[in-house]
PDB file of C-alpha atoms in Angstrom:
ATOM      1  CA  MET A   1       0.000   0.000   0.000  1.00 81.00           C
ATOM      2  CA  ASP A   2       1.196   3.498  -0.851  1.00 89.00           C
ATOM      3  CA  ILE A   3       2.627   5.779   1.820  1.00 92.00           C
ATOM      4  CA  ILE A   4       0.317   8.752   2.421  1.00 93.00           C
ATOM      5  CA  ARG A   5       1.796  12.153   3.218  1.00 93.00           C
ATOM      6  CA  LEU A   6      -0.277  14.288   5.605  1.00 94.00           C
ATOM      7  CA  ASN A   7       0.512  18.014   5.666  1.00 92.00           C
ATOM      8  CA  TRP A   8       0.161  20.027   8.856  1.00 92.00           C
ATOM      9  CA  LYS A   9      -0.566  23.752   8.808  1.00 89.00           C
ATOM     10  CA  GLU A  10      -1.544  25.298  12.123  1.00 87.00           C
ATOM     11  CA  GLU A  11      -4.130  27.557  10.506  1.00 85.00           C
ATOM     12  CA  GLU A  12      -5.896  24.427   9.201  1.00 86.00           C
ATOM     13  CA  TYR A  13      -5.306  22.094  12.149  1.00 89.00           C
ATOM     14  CA  PRO A  14      -4.795  23.925  15.491  1.00 90.00           C
ATOM     15  CA  LYS A  15      -1.689  23.028  17.467  1.00 89.00           C
ATOM     16  CA  GLU A  16      -3.766  22.121  20.520  1.00 90.00           C
ATOM     17  CA  LEU A  17      -5.349  19.287  18.505  1.00 91.00           C
ATOM     18  CA  LEU A  18      -1.912  18.086  17.427  1.00 90.00           C
ATOM     19  CA  GLU A  19      -0.766  18.092  21.060  1.00 91.00           C
ATOM     20  CA  ARG A  20      -3.835  16.049  21.975  1.00 90.00           C
ATOM     21  CA  PHE A  21      -3.075  13.689  19.090  1.00 91.00           C
ATOM     22  CA  GLN A  22       0.449  13.323  20.459  1.00 90.00           C
ATOM     23  CA  LYS A  23      -0.865  12.465  23.921  1.00 89.00           C
ATOM     24  CA  GLU A  24      -3.682  10.083  22.991  1.00 89.00           C
ATOM     25  CA  LYS A  25      -2.037   8.433  19.957  1.00 89.00           C
ATOM     26  CA  HIS A  26      -5.390   8.514  18.187  1.00 91.00           C
ATOM     27  CA  GLY A  27      -7.170  11.167  16.174  1.00 91.00           C
ATOM     28  CA  TYR A  28      -8.737  12.342  12.925  1.00 93.00           C
ATOM     29  CA  TRP A  29      -7.361  14.130   9.876  1.00 93.00           C
ATOM     30  CA  LYS A  30      -9.131  16.042   7.136  1.00 90.00           C
ATOM     31  CA  ILE A  31      -8.055  14.494   3.837  1.00 89.00           C
ATOM     32  CA  ASN A  32      -9.569  14.124   0.390  1.00 83.00           C
ATOM     33  CA  CYS A  33      -8.440  10.571  -0.332  1.00 82.00           C
ATOM     34  CA  ASN A  34     -11.084   7.841  -0.095  1.00 76.00           C
ATOM     35  CA  GLN A  35      -8.884   4.886  -1.084  1.00 83.00           C
ATOM     36  CA  ILE A  36      -7.003   4.573   2.197  1.00 89.00           C
ATOM     37  CA  LYS A  37      -6.919   1.214   3.960  1.00 90.00           C
ATOM     38  CA  ARG A  38      -6.779   0.230   7.612  1.00 89.00           C
ATOM     39  CA  GLY A  39      -3.121  -0.301   8.539  1.00 89.00           C
ATOM     40  CA  GLN A  40      -1.837   1.864   5.679  1.00 92.00           C
ATOM     41  CA  ASN A  41       1.166   4.013   6.673  1.00 93.00           C
ATOM     42  CA  PHE A  42       1.352   7.787   6.790  1.00 95.00           C
ATOM     43  CA  LEU A  43       4.122  10.361   7.256  1.00 96.00           C
ATOM     44  CA  LEU A  44       3.180  13.682   8.863  1.00 95.00           C
ATOM     45  CA  TYR A  45       4.918  16.706   7.338  1.00 94.00           C
ATOM     46  CA  SER A  46       4.963  20.159   8.920  1.00 92.00           C
ATOM     47  CA  THR A  47       4.974  23.192   6.619  1.00 87.00           C
ATOM     48  CA  GLN A  48       5.541  25.674   9.455  1.00 78.00           C
ATOM     49  CA  LYS A  49       8.631  27.451   8.064  1.00 73.00           C
ATOM     50  CA  ASN A  50       8.983  29.800  11.019  1.00 70.00           C
ATOM     51  CA  TYR A  51       8.328  27.099  13.607  1.00 78.00           C
ATOM     52  CA  ILE A  52       9.191  23.553  12.630  1.00 85.00           C
ATOM     53  CA  GLN A  53       9.494  22.162   9.129  1.00 90.00           C
ATOM     54  CA  GLY A  54      10.040  18.590   8.018  1.00 93.00           C
ATOM     55  CA  ILE A  55       8.620  15.188   8.914  1.00 95.00           C
ATOM     56  CA  ILE A  56       7.418  15.372  12.519  1.00 94.00           C
ATOM     57  CA  GLY A  57       5.487  12.125  12.926  1.00 94.00           C
ATOM     58  CA  PHE A  58       4.239   8.867  11.478  1.00 95.00           C
ATOM     59  CA  GLY A  59       1.627   6.190  12.063  1.00 93.00           C
ATOM     60  CA  LYS A  60      -1.134   4.088  10.497  1.00 93.00           C
ATOM     61  CA  PHE A  61      -4.698   4.643   9.366  1.00 93.00           C
ATOM     62  CA  ALA A  62      -7.167   3.116  11.826  1.00 91.00           C
ATOM     63  CA  ARG A  63      -9.999   2.291   9.382  1.00 90.00           C
ATOM     64  CA  ASP A  64     -10.803   1.930   5.700  1.00 91.00           C
ATOM     65  CA  LYS A  65     -11.775   5.057   3.769  1.00 91.00           C
ATOM     66  CA  ILE A  66     -12.607   8.514   5.039  1.00 91.00           C
ATOM     67  CA  HIS A  67     -15.916   9.045   6.805  1.00 91.00           C
ATOM     68  CA  ILE A  68     -18.149  11.727   8.307  1.00 91.00           C
ATOM     69  CA  PRO A  69     -17.613  11.682  12.096  1.00 90.00           C
ATOM     70  CA  ASP A  70     -20.686  11.470  14.290  1.00 90.00           C
ATOM     71  CA  LYS A  71     -21.519  14.109  16.906  1.00 89.00           C
ATOM     72  CA  GLU A  72     -19.719  12.218  19.669  1.00 89.00           C
ATOM     73  CA  GLU A  73     -16.493  11.988  17.637  1.00 88.00           C
ATOM     74  CA  ILE A  74     -16.696  15.675  16.710  1.00 89.00           C
ATOM     75  CA  LYS A  75     -17.133  16.654  20.348  1.00 89.00           C
ATOM     76  CA  LYS A  76     -14.504  14.316  21.754  1.00 88.00           C
ATOM     77  CA  TYR A  77     -11.791  15.246  19.253  1.00 88.00           C
ATOM     78  CA  ARG A  78     -12.843  18.926  18.853  1.00 90.00           C
ATOM     79  CA  LEU A  79     -13.141  18.570  15.092  1.00 90.00           C
ATOM     80  CA  ASP A  80     -15.249  21.724  15.108  1.00 88.00           C
ATOM     81  CA  LEU A  81     -11.922  23.569  15.408  1.00 89.00           C
ATOM     82  CA  VAL A  82     -10.944  22.182  12.008  1.00 88.00           C
ATOM     83  CA  THR A  83     -14.204  22.845  10.169  1.00 86.00           C
ATOM     84  CA  GLU A  84     -17.763  23.916  10.884  1.00 84.00           C
ATOM     85  CA  ASP A  85     -19.096  21.772   8.027  1.00 85.00           C
ATOM     86  CA  LEU A  86     -20.682  18.731   9.674  1.00 82.00           C
ATOM     87  CA  LYS A  87     -20.475  16.805   6.393  1.00 87.00           C
ATOM     88  CA  THR A  88     -16.678  17.016   6.151  1.00 89.00           C
ATOM     89  CA  LYS A  89     -14.991  13.628   5.877  1.00 91.00           C
ATOM     90  CA  PHE A  90     -11.994  12.666   8.008  1.00 91.00           C
ATOM     91  CA  ALA A  91      -9.516   9.800   8.146  1.00 92.00           C
ATOM     92  CA  GLU A  92      -9.119   8.021  11.490  1.00 93.00           C
ATOM     93  CA  LEU A  93      -5.493   7.656  12.574  1.00 93.00           C
ATOM     94  CA  ASN A  94      -3.351   5.740  15.032  1.00 92.00           C
ATOM     95  CA  LEU A  95      -0.184   7.663  15.848  1.00 92.00           C
ATOM     96  CA  ILE A  96       3.094   5.858  16.472  1.00 90.00           C
ATOM     97  CA  TYR A  97       5.370   8.829  17.139  1.00 91.00           C
ATOM     98  CA  LEU A  98       5.185  12.618  16.989  1.00 92.00           C
ATOM     99  CA  ASN A  99       7.725  15.297  17.930  1.00 91.00           C
ATOM    100  CA  LEU A 100       6.656  18.936  18.006  1.00 90.00           C
ATOM    101  CA  ASN A 101      10.074  20.249  19.072  1.00 89.00           C
ATOM    102  CA  SER A 102      12.284  19.149  16.199  1.00 88.00           C
ATOM    103  CA  PRO A 103      11.735  17.260  12.931  1.00 92.00           C
ATOM    104  CA  LEU A 104      12.392  13.530  12.721  1.00 92.00           C
ATOM    105  CA  VAL A 105      13.568  14.155   9.154  1.00 92.00           C
ATOM    106  CA  SER A 106      14.770  17.627   8.172  1.00 91.00           C
ATOM    107  CA  VAL A 107      13.995  19.382   4.902  1.00 92.00           C
ATOM    108  CA  GLU A 108      17.634  18.924   3.874  1.00 92.00           C
ATOM    109  CA  GLU A 109      17.438  15.150   4.339  1.00 91.00           C
ATOM    110  CA  ILE A 110      14.109  15.004   2.493  1.00 92.00           C
ATOM    111  CA  ILE A 111      15.733  16.763  -0.474  1.00 93.00           C
ATOM    112  CA  GLN A 112      18.637  14.287  -0.414  1.00 91.00           C
ATOM    113  CA  ARG A 113      16.235  11.353  -0.463  1.00 90.00           C
ATOM    114  CA  PHE A 114      13.646  12.657  -2.937  1.00 92.00           C
ATOM    115  CA  GLU A 115      15.896  14.790  -5.192  1.00 89.00           C
ATOM    116  CA  LYS A 116      13.906  17.932  -4.433  1.00 89.00           C
ATOM    117  CA  LEU A 117      11.384  18.969  -1.797  1.00 89.00           C
ATOM    118  CA  ASN A 118       8.456  19.151  -4.216  1.00 87.00           C
ATOM    119  CA  ASN A 119       8.808  15.428  -4.912  1.00 87.00           C
ATOM    120  CA  PHE A 120       7.779  14.815  -1.309  1.00 90.00           C
ATOM    121  CA  ALA A 121       6.022  17.888   0.094  1.00 83.00           C
ATOM    122  CA  GLN A 122       3.321  19.053  -2.301  1.00 79.00           C
ATOM    123  CA  GLN A 123       0.161  20.967  -1.494  1.00 78.00           C
ATOM    124  CA  GLY A 124      -2.413  19.078   0.519  1.00 79.00           C
ATOM    125  CA  SER A 125      -2.452  15.602   2.039  1.00 84.00           C
ATOM    126  CA  LYS A 126      -2.206  12.811  -0.510  1.00 85.00           C
ATOM    127  CA  ALA A 127      -0.320   9.687  -1.584  1.00 85.00           C
ATOM    128  CA  ILE A 128       3.326  10.260  -2.453  1.00 88.00           C
ATOM    129  CA  ASN A 129       4.157   9.991  -6.157  1.00 88.00           C
ATOM    130  CA  LYS A 130       4.568   6.361  -7.330  1.00 89.00           C
ATOM    131  CA  LYS A 131       8.095   7.134  -8.514  1.00 90.00           C
ATOM    132  CA  TYR A 132       9.168   7.835  -4.921  1.00 90.00           C
ATOM    133  CA  GLN A 133       7.151   5.193  -3.071  1.00 91.00           C
ATOM    134  CA  VAL A 134      10.146   2.867  -2.674  1.00 89.00           C
ATOM    135  CA  GLU A 135      12.145   5.604  -0.948  1.00 90.00           C
ATOM    136  CA  ALA A 136       9.116   6.629   1.105  1.00 91.00           C
ATOM    137  CA  CYS A 137       8.668   3.033   2.309  1.00 88.00           C
ATOM    138  CA  ARG A 138      12.342   2.815   3.203  1.00 84.00           C
ATOM    139  CA  LEU A 139      12.102   6.063   5.147  1.00 90.00           C
ATOM    140  CA  TYR A 140       9.016   4.863   7.021  1.00 89.00           C
ATOM    141  CA  GLN A 141      10.788   1.617   7.989  1.00 82.00           C
ATOM    142  CA  GLU A 142      13.758   3.575   9.310  1.00 82.00           C
ATOM    143  CA  LEU A 143      11.551   5.840  11.397  1.00 86.00           C
ATOM    144  CA  ASP A 144       9.550   2.890  12.704  1.00 83.00           C
ATOM    145  CA  ALA A 145      12.737   1.074  13.693  1.00 74.00           C
ATOM    146  CA  ARG A 146      14.217   4.166  15.308  1.00 76.00           C
ATOM    147  CA  TYR A 147      11.258   5.481  17.295  1.00 78.00           C
ATOM    148  CA  ASN A 148       8.728   2.697  17.820  1.00 72.00           C
ATOM    149  CA  THR A 149      10.135   1.502  21.147  1.00 71.00           C
ATOM    150  CA  GLU A 150       7.344   2.479  23.510  1.00 66.00           C
ATOM    151  CA  ASP A 151       5.510  -0.862  23.624  1.00 68.00           C
ATOM    152  CA  ILE A 152       8.575  -3.047  24.140  1.00 73.00           C
ATOM    153  CA  THR A 153       9.978  -0.681  26.790  1.00 73.00           C
ATOM    154  CA  LYS A 154       6.702  -0.862  28.714  1.00 73.00           C
ATOM    155  CA  LYS A 155       6.562  -4.676  28.456  1.00 74.00           C
ATOM    156  CA  ILE A 156      10.111  -5.098  29.713  1.00 74.00           C
ATOM    157  CA  SER A 157       9.489  -2.698  32.603  1.00 75.00           C
ATOM    158  CA  GLU A 158       6.350  -4.620  33.615  1.00 77.00           C
ATOM    159  CA  LEU A 159       8.205  -7.927  33.366  1.00 76.00           C
ATOM    160  CA  GLU A 160      11.035  -6.643  35.564  1.00 75.00           C
ATOM    161  CA  LYS A 161       8.534  -5.682  38.268  1.00 80.00           C
ATOM    162  CA  LYS A 162       6.858  -9.109  38.140  1.00 80.00           C
ATOM    163  CA  LEU A 163      10.204 -10.912  38.366  1.00 78.00           C
ATOM    164  CA  GLU A 164      11.221  -8.744  41.316  1.00 76.00           C
ATOM    165  CA  LEU A 165       8.036  -9.800  43.133  1.00 77.00           C
ATOM    166  CA  LEU A 166       9.194 -13.410  42.722  1.00 78.00           C
ATOM    167  CA  HIS A 167      12.390 -12.442  44.552  1.00 76.00           C
ATOM    168  CA  LEU A 168      14.606 -13.612  41.694  1.00 74.00           C
ATOM    169  CA  ASP A 169      18.235 -12.556  41.805  1.00 78.00           C
ATOM    170  CA  THR A 170      19.317  -9.508  39.810  1.00 72.00           C
ATOM    171  CA  GLU A 171      21.364 -11.513  37.299  1.00 75.00           C
ATOM    172  CA  THR A 172      18.434 -13.775  36.404  1.00 79.00           C
ATOM    173  CA  ILE A 173      16.179 -10.746  35.872  1.00 73.00           C
ATOM    174  CA  ARG A 174      18.855  -9.068  33.731  1.00 72.00           C
ATOM    175  CA  LYS A 175      19.333 -12.122  31.510  1.00 75.00           C
ATOM    176  CA  THR A 176      15.571 -12.607  31.043  1.00 79.00           C
ATOM    177  CA  THR A 177      14.834  -9.011  30.068  1.00 75.00           C
ATOM    178  CA  GLN A 178      17.971  -8.830  27.936  1.00 73.00           C
ATOM    179  CA  ARG A 179      16.859 -11.878  25.953  1.00 74.00           C
ATOM    180  CA  ILE A 180      13.489 -10.247  25.178  1.00 76.00           C
ATOM    181  CA  GLY A 181      15.044  -6.892  24.335  1.00 77.00           C
ATOM    182  CA  GLN A 182      17.693  -8.451  22.096  1.00 79.00           C
ATOM    183  CA  LYS A 183      15.045 -10.362  20.148  1.00 82.00           C
ATOM    184  CA  TRP A 184      13.058  -7.176  19.528  1.00 82.00           C
ATOM    185  CA  LEU A 185      16.167  -5.217  18.565  1.00 83.00           C
ATOM    186  CA  ARG A 186      17.318  -7.942  16.203  1.00 86.00           C
ATOM    187  CA  GLU A 187      13.989  -7.918  14.348  1.00 83.00           C
ATOM    188  CA  LYS A 188      14.094  -4.136  14.010  1.00 83.00           C
ATOM    189  CA  LEU A 189      17.723  -4.103  12.870  1.00 86.00           C
ATOM    190  CA  ILE A 190      17.190  -6.801  10.267  1.00 86.00           C
ATOM    191  CA  SER A 191      14.304  -4.778   8.858  1.00 79.00           C
ATOM    192  CA  LEU A 192      16.277  -1.523   8.990  1.00 79.00           C
ATOM    193  CA  HIS A 193      19.381  -2.925   7.267  1.00 84.00           C
ATOM    194  CA  ASN A 194      17.639  -5.277   4.844  1.00 80.00           C
ATOM    195  CA  GLY A 195      18.940  -8.347   6.684  1.00 89.00           C
ATOM    196  CA  LYS A 196      22.615  -7.624   5.987  1.00 92.00           C
ATOM    197  CA  CYS A 197      25.709  -7.173   8.149  1.00 95.00           C
ATOM    198  CA  GLN A 198      26.609  -3.488   8.156  1.00 94.00           C
ATOM    199  CA  ILE A 199      30.248  -4.292   7.386  1.00 94.00           C
ATOM    200  CA  SER A 200      30.418  -7.369   5.188  1.00 92.00           C
ATOM    201  CA  GLY A 201      26.930  -7.509   3.725  1.00 93.00           C
ATOM    202  CA  GLU A 202      26.500 -11.078   5.047  1.00 93.00           C
ATOM    203  CA  SER A 203      22.818 -11.988   4.700  1.00 93.00           C
ATOM    204  CA  ASN A 204      22.606 -15.355   6.476  1.00 95.00           C
ATOM    205  CA  SER A 205      20.390 -14.408   9.424  1.00 91.00           C
ATOM    206  CA  GLU A 206      21.842 -17.207  11.557  1.00 92.00           C
ATOM    207  CA  LEU A 207      25.201 -15.427  11.421  1.00 94.00           C
ATOM    208  CA  LEU A 208      23.935 -11.944  12.294  1.00 94.00           C
ATOM    209  CA  VAL A 209      24.141 -10.496  15.796  1.00 91.00           C
ATOM    210  CA  CYS A 210      22.544  -7.471  17.450  1.00 90.00           C
ATOM    211  CA  SER A 211      25.684  -5.724  18.737  1.00 92.00           C
ATOM    212  CA  HIS A 212      25.391  -2.955  21.341  1.00 92.00           C
ATOM    213  CA  ILE A 213      27.853  -0.067  21.101  1.00 94.00           C
ATOM    214  CA  VAL A 214      27.524   0.953  24.739  1.00 92.00           C
ATOM    215  CA  PRO A 215      27.010  -2.449  26.417  1.00 88.00           C
ATOM    216  CA  TRP A 216      23.565  -3.477  27.694  1.00 76.00           C
ATOM    217  CA  ARG A 217      24.786  -3.635  31.299  1.00 77.00           C
ATOM    218  CA  LEU A 218      26.242  -0.094  31.244  1.00 78.00           C
ATOM    219  CA  GLY A 219      23.509   1.964  29.611  1.00 67.00           C
ATOM    220  CA  PRO A 220      19.982   1.071  30.820  1.00 69.00           C
ATOM    221  CA  GLU A 221      18.475   4.172  29.213  1.00 74.00           C
ATOM    222  CA  ASN A 222      19.878   3.212  25.803  1.00 78.00           C
ATOM    223  CA  ARG A 223      19.366  -0.551  25.800  1.00 78.00           C
ATOM    224  CA  LEU A 224      16.542  -0.345  23.258  1.00 81.00           C
ATOM    225  CA  ASN A 225      17.901   2.665  21.378  1.00 84.00           C
ATOM    226  CA  LEU A 226      18.515   1.539  17.805  1.00 83.00           C
ATOM    227  CA  ASN A 227      21.179   4.215  17.432  1.00 86.00           C
ATOM    228  CA  ASN A 228      23.159   2.296  20.061  1.00 90.00           C
ATOM    229  CA  VAL A 229      23.105  -0.989  18.158  1.00 92.00           C
ATOM    230  CA  LEU A 230      24.790  -2.368  15.039  1.00 95.00           C
ATOM    231  CA  LEU A 231      23.831  -5.411  12.963  1.00 94.00           C
ATOM    232  CA  LEU A 232      27.060  -7.377  12.555  1.00 95.00           C
ATOM    233  CA  ALA A 233      28.151 -10.816  11.446  1.00 95.00           C
ATOM    234  CA  PHE A 234      29.221 -12.868  14.483  1.00 94.00           C
ATOM    235  CA  ASN A 235      32.976 -12.504  13.815  1.00 93.00           C
ATOM    236  CA  TYR A 236      32.808  -8.706  13.745  1.00 94.00           C
ATOM    237  CA  ASP A 237      30.438  -8.684  16.720  1.00 94.00           C
ATOM    238  CA  PHE A 238      32.935 -10.651  18.835  1.00 94.00           C
ATOM    239  CA  LEU A 239      35.826  -8.324  17.981  1.00 94.00           C
ATOM    240  CA  PHE A 240      33.690  -5.213  18.498  1.00 95.00           C
ATOM    241  CA  ASP A 241      32.323  -6.438  21.832  1.00 94.00           C
ATOM    242  CA  LYS A 242      35.853  -7.206  23.104  1.00 94.00           C
ATOM    243  CA  GLY A 243      37.194  -3.860  21.910  1.00 94.00           C
ATOM    244  CA  TYR A 244      39.508  -5.166  19.187  1.00 94.00           C
ATOM    245  CA  ILE A 245      37.757  -3.113  16.513  1.00 94.00           C
ATOM    246  CA  SER A 246      35.843   0.148  16.581  1.00 95.00           C
ATOM    247  CA  PHE A 247      34.694   2.775  14.097  1.00 96.00           C
ATOM    248  CA  ASN A 248      35.372   6.430  13.306  1.00 94.00           C
ATOM    249  CA  ASP A 249      32.509   8.897  12.940  1.00 93.00           C
ATOM    250  CA  ASP A 250      32.417   8.272   9.189  1.00 92.00           C
ATOM    251  CA  GLY A 251      32.023   4.530   9.838  1.00 93.00           C
ATOM    252  CA  THR A 252      35.570   3.541   8.864  1.00 94.00           C
ATOM    253  CA  ILE A 253      36.822   0.527  10.810  1.00 93.00           C
ATOM    254  CA  ILE A 254      39.673   0.908  13.326  1.00 93.00           C
ATOM    255  CA  THR A 255      41.697  -2.173  14.235  1.00 92.00           C
ATOM    256  CA  SER A 256      43.509  -2.634  17.548  1.00 91.00           C
ATOM    257  CA  SER A 257      47.281  -3.016  17.417  1.00 89.00           C
ATOM    258  CA  LYS A 258      46.770  -6.212  19.422  1.00 89.00           C
ATOM    259  CA  ILE A 259      45.261  -7.992  16.394  1.00 84.00           C
ATOM    260  CA  LYS A 260      47.119  -6.192  13.616  1.00 79.00           C
ATOM    261  CA  ASP A 261      47.379  -8.323  10.450  1.00 74.00           C
ATOM    262  CA  LYS A 262      45.122 -10.980  11.985  1.00 79.00           C
ATOM    263  CA  PHE A 263      41.632 -12.284  11.193  1.00 77.00           C
ATOM    264  CA  GLY A 264      41.775 -10.964   7.642  1.00 76.00           C
ATOM    265  CA  ILE A 265      40.308  -7.563   8.494  1.00 82.00           C
ATOM    266  CA  GLN A 266      40.813  -5.212   5.567  1.00 80.00           C
ATOM    267  CA  SER A 267      41.611  -1.549   6.077  1.00 80.00           C
ATOM    268  CA  GLY A 268      39.079   0.868   4.664  1.00 84.00           C
ATOM    269  CA  LEU A 269      36.024  -1.207   5.565  1.00 90.00           C
ATOM    270  CA  LYS A 270      33.033   0.979   6.407  1.00 92.00           C
ATOM    271  CA  LEU A 271      29.745   0.627   8.224  1.00 93.00           C
ATOM    272  CA  ASN A 272      26.718   0.848   5.957  1.00 89.00           C
ATOM    273  CA  GLY A 273      23.610   2.644   7.190  1.00 84.00           C
ATOM    274  CA  LEU A 274      25.376   4.485  10.015  1.00 86.00           C
ATOM    275  CA  GLN A 275      22.950   6.867  11.751  1.00 79.00           C
ATOM    276  CA  GLU A 276      24.064  10.372  12.729  1.00 78.00           C
ATOM    277  CA  GLU A 277      22.754   9.749  16.250  1.00 79.00           C
ATOM    278  CA  SER A 278      25.120   6.766  16.635  1.00 88.00           C
ATOM    279  CA  LYS A 279      28.265   8.909  16.611  1.00 90.00           C
ATOM    280  CA  ASN A 280      28.170   9.778  20.320  1.00 90.00           C
ATOM    281  CA  PHE A 281      27.863   6.080  21.189  1.00 93.00           C
ATOM    282  CA  LEU A 282      30.786   5.238  18.893  1.00 95.00           C
ATOM    283  CA  LYS A 283      32.850   7.944  20.581  1.00 95.00           C
ATOM    284  CA  TYR A 284      32.198   6.249  23.918  1.00 94.00           C
ATOM    285  CA  HIS A 285      33.210   2.892  22.438  1.00 96.00           C
ATOM    286  CA  ARG A 286      36.488   4.312  21.053  1.00 95.00           C
ATOM    287  CA  GLU A 287      37.364   6.011  24.342  1.00 95.00           C
ATOM    288  CA  LYS A 288      36.189   3.412  26.878  1.00 94.00           C
ATOM    289  CA  ILE A 289      36.150  -0.002  25.208  1.00 94.00           C
ATOM    290  CA  PHE A 290      38.495   0.014  22.200  1.00 93.00           C
ATOM    291  CA  LYS A 291      41.936  -1.509  22.893  1.00 91.00           C
ATOM    292  CA  LYS A 292      44.316   0.749  21.023  1.00 85.00           C
TER     293      LYS A 292
END
């Protein structure tokens, strides 16, 4: 199904409704597109040049087609602030993530991905041009992998509390929650990197490992942060975990003098799909874990 781009202008959709949408994760959007399907993906683009511009959120449509909300829906979601026409049709949405402070994808990055801004951000809310659907789908997957952590974080937190009530030792609790978190991260990473090792391109899933940059045990707040994880073949994962290899900010591999000319590691190898947000974690790895 095509990715739908929703455009936000404050004069058309008051900010207070967007803040409510952000809080409740559910809402309605005025759109003239009747072919939408339940579960279809959308990207929310802000046109507010003097406030915040770029992609600020994403999610899925909650039902097939647009419809005329009933009086209860209009009252509950204050749709009267959008239009006074009671026959206006809206799409029902489920929000995954929304940030009103800074864009998830800047205008500059949109231009890099879609050649020019007009190829992505046109007037009105509508399906993105067929020519750019592949890139739009890839972008959605990246955003979903990067920001859709709320559910798994909540589940792990609830599980930790239940295990504590059973008076299990700390190490047992850590191993149990780590196993669940690693499984979730692995699935997200494989989707994000098309099932390939970020160094070698190895695609045998049995050989791929979810490799934390700042170790699981040291950074609780970043355990499920996809910017703190790399998808590596098991040989690279072992060397990275032990500090025998690391990476510069441009993704170029650094090899420890302790394994120089060993293991067939070629100079000049680079990480594919390195996120800008990963650079601070890599800096920590170079300074605290890497064995120079």
